[in-house]
PDB file of C-alpha atoms in Angstrom:
ATOM      1  CA  UNK A   1      79.238  -1.880  81.356  1.00  0.00           C
ATOM      2  CA  UNK A   2      79.113  -1.325  85.117  1.00  0.00           C
ATOM      3  CA  UNK A   3      82.726  -2.520  85.335  1.00  0.00           C
ATOM      4  CA  UNK A   4      83.707   0.054  82.719  1.00  0.00           C
ATOM      5  CA  UNK A   5      81.842   2.813  84.581  1.00  0.00           C
ATOM      6  CA  UNK A   6      83.470   1.804  87.851  1.00  0.00           C
ATOM      7  CA  UNK A   7      86.939   1.845  86.301  1.00  0.00           C
ATOM      8  CA  UNK A   8      86.328   5.251  84.863  1.00  0.00           C
ATOM      9  CA  UNK A   9      85.042   6.768  88.068  1.00  0.00           C
ATOM     10  CA  UNK A  10      87.892   5.303  90.046  1.00  0.00           C
ATOM     11  CA  UNK A  11      90.402   6.592  87.563  1.00  0.00           C
ATOM     12  CA  UNK A  12      88.830  10.091  87.700  1.00  0.00           C
ATOM     13  CA  UNK A  13      88.943  10.092  91.554  1.00  0.00           C
ATOM     14  CA  UNK A  14      92.626   8.967  91.432  1.00  0.00           C
ATOM     15  CA  UNK A  15      93.438  11.767  89.092  1.00  0.00           C
ATOM     16  CA  UNK A  16      91.489  14.309  91.252  1.00  0.00           C
ATOM     17  CA  UNK A  17      93.240  12.964  94.381  1.00  0.00           C
ATOM     18  CA  UNK A  18      96.653  13.253  92.765  1.00  0.00           C
ATOM     19  CA  UNK A  19      95.923  16.776  91.528  1.00  0.00           C
ATOM     20  CA  UNK A  20      94.674  17.714  94.980  1.00  0.00           C
ATOM     21  CA  UNK A  21      97.735  16.150  96.652  1.00  0.00           C
ATOM     22  CA  UNK A  22      99.970  18.276  94.207  1.00  0.00           C
ATOM     23  CA  UNK A  23      98.060  21.369  95.006  1.00  0.00           C
ATOM     24  CA  UNK A  24      98.077  20.902  98.701  1.00  0.00           C
ATOM     25  CA  UNK A  25     101.638  22.109  99.277  1.00  0.00           C
ATOM     26  CA  UNK A  26     100.862  25.206  97.128  1.00  0.00           C
ATOM     27  CA  UNK A  27      97.721  25.931  99.098  1.00  0.00           C
ATOM     28  CA  UNK A  28      99.636  25.350 102.461  1.00  0.00           C
ATOM     29  CA  UNK A  29     102.286  27.901 101.290  1.00  0.00           C
ATOM     30  CA  UNK A  30      99.644  30.392 100.389  1.00  0.00           C
ATOM     31  CA  UNK A  31      97.896  29.853 103.840  1.00  0.00           C
ATOM     32  CA  UNK A  32     101.231  30.319 105.632  1.00  0.00           C
ATOM     33  CA  UNK A  33     101.948  33.473 103.691  1.00  0.00           C
ATOM     34  CA  UNK A  34      98.489  34.812 104.547  1.00  0.00           C
ATOM     35  CA  UNK A  35      99.051  34.094 108.230  1.00  0.00           C
ATOM     36  CA  UNK A  36     102.397  35.825 108.187  1.00  0.00           C
ATOM     37  CA  UNK A  37     100.725  38.917 106.560  1.00  0.00           C
ATOM     38  CA  UNK A  38      98.049  38.885 109.153  1.00  0.00           C
ATOM     39  CA  UNK A  39     100.739  38.755 111.893  1.00  0.00           C
ATOM     40  CA  UNK A  40     102.611  41.718 110.300  1.00  0.00           C
ATOM     41  CA  UNK A  41      99.403  43.677 109.831  1.00  0.00           C
ATOM     42  CA  UNK A  42      98.649  43.103 113.558  1.00  0.00           C
ATOM     43  CA  UNK A  43     102.141  44.278 114.562  1.00  0.00           C
ATOM     44  CA  UNK A  44     101.836  47.437 112.325  1.00  0.00           C
ATOM     45  CA  UNK A  45      98.337  48.100 113.679  1.00  0.00           C
ATOM     46  CA  UNK A  46      99.713  47.954 117.327  1.00  0.00           C
ATOM     47  CA  UNK A  47     102.700  50.202 116.440  1.00  0.00           C
ATOM     48  CA  UNK A  48     100.435  52.751 114.886  1.00  0.00           C
ATOM     49  CA  UNK A  49      98.025  52.689 117.910  1.00  0.00           C
ATOM     50  CA  UNK A  50     100.988  53.354 120.054  1.00  0.00           C
ATOM     51  CA  UNK A  51     102.194  56.145 117.926  1.00  0.00           C
ATOM     52  CA  UNK A  52      98.703  57.688 117.900  1.00  0.00           C
ATOM     53  CA  UNK A  53      98.475  57.490 121.715  1.00  0.00           C
ATOM     54  CA  UNK A  54     101.970  59.318 121.901  1.00  0.00           C
ATOM     55  CA  UNK A  55     100.747  62.015 119.494  1.00  0.00           C
ATOM     56  CA  UNK A  56      97.564  62.480 121.620  1.00  0.00           C
ATOM     57  CA  UNK A  57      99.535  62.779 124.768  1.00  0.00           C
ATOM     58  CA  UNK A  58     101.941  65.328 123.333  1.00  0.00           C
ATOM     59  CA  UNK A  59      98.986  67.259 121.886  1.00  0.00           C
ATOM     60  CA  UNK A  60      97.294  67.239 125.256  1.00  0.00           C
ATOM     61  CA  UNK A  61     100.423  68.556 126.883  1.00  0.00           C
ATOM     62  CA  UNK A  62     100.736  71.310 124.337  1.00  0.00           C
ATOM     63  CA  UNK A  63      97.055  72.281 124.665  1.00  0.00           C
ATOM     64  CA  UNK A  64      97.500  72.473 128.415  1.00  0.00           C
ATOM     65  CA  UNK A  65     100.539  74.723 128.052  1.00  0.00           C
ATOM     66  CA  UNK A  66      98.617  76.997 125.688  1.00  0.00           C
ATOM     67  CA  UNK A  67      95.652  77.193 128.067  1.00  0.00           C
ATOM     68  CA  UNK A  68      97.947  78.083 130.859  1.00  0.00           C
ATOM     69  CA  UNK A  69      99.659  80.836 128.761  1.00  0.00           C
ATOM     70  CA  UNK A  70      96.294  82.193 127.704  1.00  0.00           C
ATOM     71  CA  UNK A  71      95.021  82.304 131.325  1.00  0.00           C
ATOM     72  CA  UNK A  72      98.253  84.313 132.240  1.00  0.00           C
ATOM     73  CA  UNK A  73      97.627  86.774 129.343  1.00  0.00           C
ATOM     74  CA  UNK A  74      93.928  87.162 130.327  1.00  0.00           C
ATOM     75  CA  UNK A  75      94.947  87.928 133.874  1.00  0.00           C
ATOM     76  CA  UNK A  76      97.417  90.711 132.929  1.00  0.00           C
ATOM     77  CA  UNK A  77      95.667  93.875 133.767  1.00  0.00           C
ATOM     78  CA  UNK A  78      98.206  96.327 132.216  1.00  0.00           C
ATOM     79  CA  UNK A  79      98.270  94.828 128.714  1.00  0.00           C
ATOM     80  CA  UNK A  80      98.891  97.371 126.004  1.00  0.00           C
ATOM     81  CA  UNK A  81      99.758  97.056 122.399  1.00  0.00           C
ATOM     82  CA  UNK A  82     101.652 100.332 122.246  1.00  0.00           C
ATOM     83  CA  UNK A  83     103.893 101.568 125.149  1.00  0.00           C
ATOM     84  CA  UNK A  84     105.711 104.874 125.360  1.00  0.00           C
ATOM     85  CA  UNK A  85     103.231 106.994 123.359  1.00  0.00           C
ATOM     86  CA  UNK A  86     104.628 110.251 124.681  1.00  0.00           C
ATOM     87  CA  UNK A  87     108.167 109.371 123.500  1.00  0.00           C
ATOM     88  CA  UNK A  88     106.930 108.420 120.051  1.00  0.00           C
ATOM     89  CA  UNK A  89     104.916 111.609 119.584  1.00  0.00           C
ATOM     90  CA  UNK A  90     108.019 113.698 120.705  1.00  0.00           C
ATOM     91  CA  UNK A  91     110.135 111.863 118.095  1.00  0.00           C
ATOM     92  CA  UNK A  92     107.695 112.345 115.424  1.00  0.00           C
ATOM     93  CA  UNK A  93     107.368 116.115 116.088  1.00  0.00           C
ATOM     94  CA  UNK A  94     111.131 116.189 115.789  1.00  0.00           C
ATOM     95  CA  UNK A  95     110.942 114.451 112.488  1.00  0.00           C
ATOM     96  CA  UNK A  96     108.457 117.095 111.147  1.00  0.00           C
ATOM     97  CA  UNK A  97     111.189 119.731 110.718  1.00  0.00           C
ATOM     98  CA  UNK A  98     113.510 117.233 109.022  1.00  0.00           C
ATOM     99  CA  UNK A  99     110.717 116.099 106.655  1.00  0.00           C
ATOM    100  CA  UNK A 100     109.789 119.681 105.801  1.00  0.00           C
ATOM    101  CA  UNK A 101     113.343 120.374 104.887  1.00  0.00           C
ATOM    102  CA  UNK A 102     113.595 117.339 102.732  1.00  0.00           C
ATOM    103  CA  UNK A 103     110.299 118.082 101.040  1.00  0.00           C
ATOM    104  CA  UNK A 104     111.478 121.772 100.298  1.00  0.00           C
ATOM    105  CA  UNK A 105     114.845 120.321  98.880  1.00  0.00           C
ATOM    106  CA  UNK A 106     112.902 117.860  96.656  1.00  0.00           C
ATOM    107  CA  UNK A 107     110.558 120.693  95.494  1.00  0.00           C
ATOM    108  CA  UNK A 108     113.533 122.843  94.473  1.00  0.00           C
ATOM    109  CA  UNK A 109     115.282 120.013  92.719  1.00  0.00           C
ATOM    110  CA  UNK A 110     112.025 119.209  90.805  1.00  0.00           C
ATOM    111  CA  UNK A 111     111.648 122.808  89.776  1.00  0.00           C
ATOM    112  CA  UNK A 112     115.183 122.961  88.503  1.00  0.00           C
ATOM    113  CA  UNK A 113     114.812 119.673  86.527  1.00  0.00           C
ATOM    114  CA  UNK A 114     111.616 120.833  84.925  1.00  0.00           C
ATOM    115  CA  UNK A 115     113.302 124.162  83.966  1.00  0.00           C
ATOM    116  CA  UNK A 116     116.273 122.383  82.259  1.00  0.00           C
ATOM    117  CA  UNK A 117     113.904 119.882  80.571  1.00  0.00           C
ATOM    118  CA  UNK A 118     111.674 122.713  79.149  1.00  0.00           C
ATOM    119  CA  UNK A 119     114.688 124.720  78.015  1.00  0.00           C
ATOM    120  CA  UNK A 120     116.030 121.739  76.192  1.00  0.00           C
ATOM    121  CA  UNK A 121     112.689 121.300  74.461  1.00  0.00           C
ATOM    122  CA  UNK A 122     112.672 125.037  73.408  1.00  0.00           C
ATOM    123  CA  UNK A 123     116.149 124.671  71.943  1.00  0.00           C
ATOM    124  CA  UNK A 124     115.131 121.559  69.901  1.00  0.00           C
ATOM    125  CA  UNK A 125     112.133 123.597  68.712  1.00  0.00           C
ATOM    126  CA  UNK A 126     114.287 126.494  67.563  1.00  0.00           C
ATOM    127  CA  UNK A 127     116.495 123.955  65.602  1.00  0.00           C
ATOM    128  CA  UNK A 128     113.372 122.573  64.061  1.00  0.00           C
ATOM    129  CA  UNK A 129     112.085 125.994  63.066  1.00  0.00           C
ATOM    130  CA  UNK A 130     115.565 126.696  61.546  1.00  0.00           C
ATOM    131  CA  UNK A 131     115.409 123.462  59.426  1.00  0.00           C
ATOM    132  CA  UNK A 132     111.826 124.251  58.236  1.00  0.00           C
ATOM    133  CA  UNK A 133     112.512 127.677  57.266  1.00  0.00           C
ATOM    134  CA  UNK A 134     115.847 126.922  55.561  1.00  0.00           C
ATOM    135  CA  UNK A 135     113.967 124.022  53.602  1.00  0.00           C
ATOM    136  CA  UNK A 136     111.226 126.488  52.376  1.00  0.00           C
ATOM    137  CA  UNK A 137     113.514 129.192  50.892  1.00  0.00           C
ATOM    138  CA  UNK A 138     116.220 129.324  48.138  1.00  0.00           C
ATOM    139  CA  UNK A 139     119.786 128.319  48.959  1.00  0.00           C
ATOM    140  CA  UNK A 140     121.085 131.867  48.692  1.00  0.00           C
ATOM    141  CA  UNK A 141     118.895 132.819  51.720  1.00  0.00           C
ATOM    142  CA  UNK A 142     119.627 129.896  54.064  1.00  0.00           C
ATOM    143  CA  UNK A 143     122.434 131.769  55.843  1.00  0.00           C
ATOM    144  CA  UNK A 144     120.198 134.680  56.527  1.00  0.00           C
ATOM    145  CA  UNK A 145     117.532 132.589  57.819  1.00  0.00           C
ATOM    146  CA  UNK A 146     119.809 130.628  60.208  1.00  0.00           C
ATOM    147  CA  UNK A 147     121.218 133.919  61.490  1.00  0.00           C
ATOM    148  CA  UNK A 148     117.867 135.142  62.270  1.00  0.00           C
ATOM    149  CA  UNK A 149     117.076 131.984  64.098  1.00  0.00           C
ATOM    150  CA  UNK A 150     120.217 132.188  66.178  1.00  0.00           C
ATOM    151  CA  UNK A 151     119.475 135.806  67.112  1.00  0.00           C
ATOM    152  CA  UNK A 152     116.006 134.776  68.184  1.00  0.00           C
ATOM    153  CA  UNK A 153     117.431 132.172  70.563  1.00  0.00           C
ATOM    154  CA  UNK A 154     119.980 134.798  72.024  1.00  0.00           C
ATOM    155  CA  UNK A 155     117.411 137.566  72.467  1.00  0.00           C
ATOM    156  CA  UNK A 156     114.820 135.077  73.928  1.00  0.00           C
ATOM    157  CA  UNK A 157     117.487 133.722  76.446  1.00  0.00           C
ATOM    158  CA  UNK A 158     118.281 137.294  77.510  1.00  0.00           C
ATOM    159  CA  UNK A 159     114.600 138.236  77.953  1.00  0.00           C
ATOM    160  CA  UNK A 160     113.897 135.087  79.976  1.00  0.00           C
ATOM    161  CA  UNK A 161     116.860 136.031  82.235  1.00  0.00           C
ATOM    162  CA  UNK A 162     115.648 139.559  82.648  1.00  0.00           C
ATOM    163  CA  UNK A 163     112.025 139.054  83.057  1.00  0.00           C
ATOM    164  CA  UNK A 164     110.688 135.544  82.611  1.00  0.00           C
ATOM    165  CA  UNK A 165     112.395 134.063  85.662  1.00  0.00           C
ATOM    166  CA  UNK A 166     110.881 136.639  87.959  1.00  0.00           C
ATOM    167  CA  UNK A 167     107.419 136.099  86.515  1.00  0.00           C
ATOM    168  CA  UNK A 168     107.674 132.329  86.637  1.00  0.00           C
ATOM    169  CA  UNK A 169     109.352 131.723  89.994  1.00  0.00           C
ATOM    170  CA  UNK A 170     108.864 135.146  91.862  1.00  0.00           C
ATOM    171  CA  UNK A 171     111.376 137.028  93.882  1.00  0.00           C
ATOM    172  CA  UNK A 172     113.372 135.142  96.373  1.00  0.00           C
ATOM    173  CA  UNK A 173     112.840 136.366 100.179  1.00  0.00           C
TER     174      UNK A 173
END
């Protein structure tokens, strides 16, 4: 029995040794790859440290330039945000007359536009009244009703021309 146990143990050790021998090249390859990654990581770290130092140096130069410019601006005694005030005030007073004329023209144009719009609405109202009245009477009286509405528009226009304009807009100077 001891013999059998010894042979089993030696066989198991032989198998383990041969398996270990077969895995050794793979382990060595993985270790070599790991060392290559460590070397590459070290190189990247060194490059990033150099780049960081370069960025810090450039930033320090820019900050020094900005501090110098700030000192120059603080030292300026005659700093003003707006220069030539007298000239700008003079040009603004010259623009007042031009602006007043433009406002007067706009007011006149607005008045005339409103007059035309209201006149068009009155004419459409007259046409509507003519349709309502002709629809509410017998067919033989329609011509008479339409003639009365036409005379109403003509007399109303003449009265507006004679009196209404003056009452609405006043007499021109």
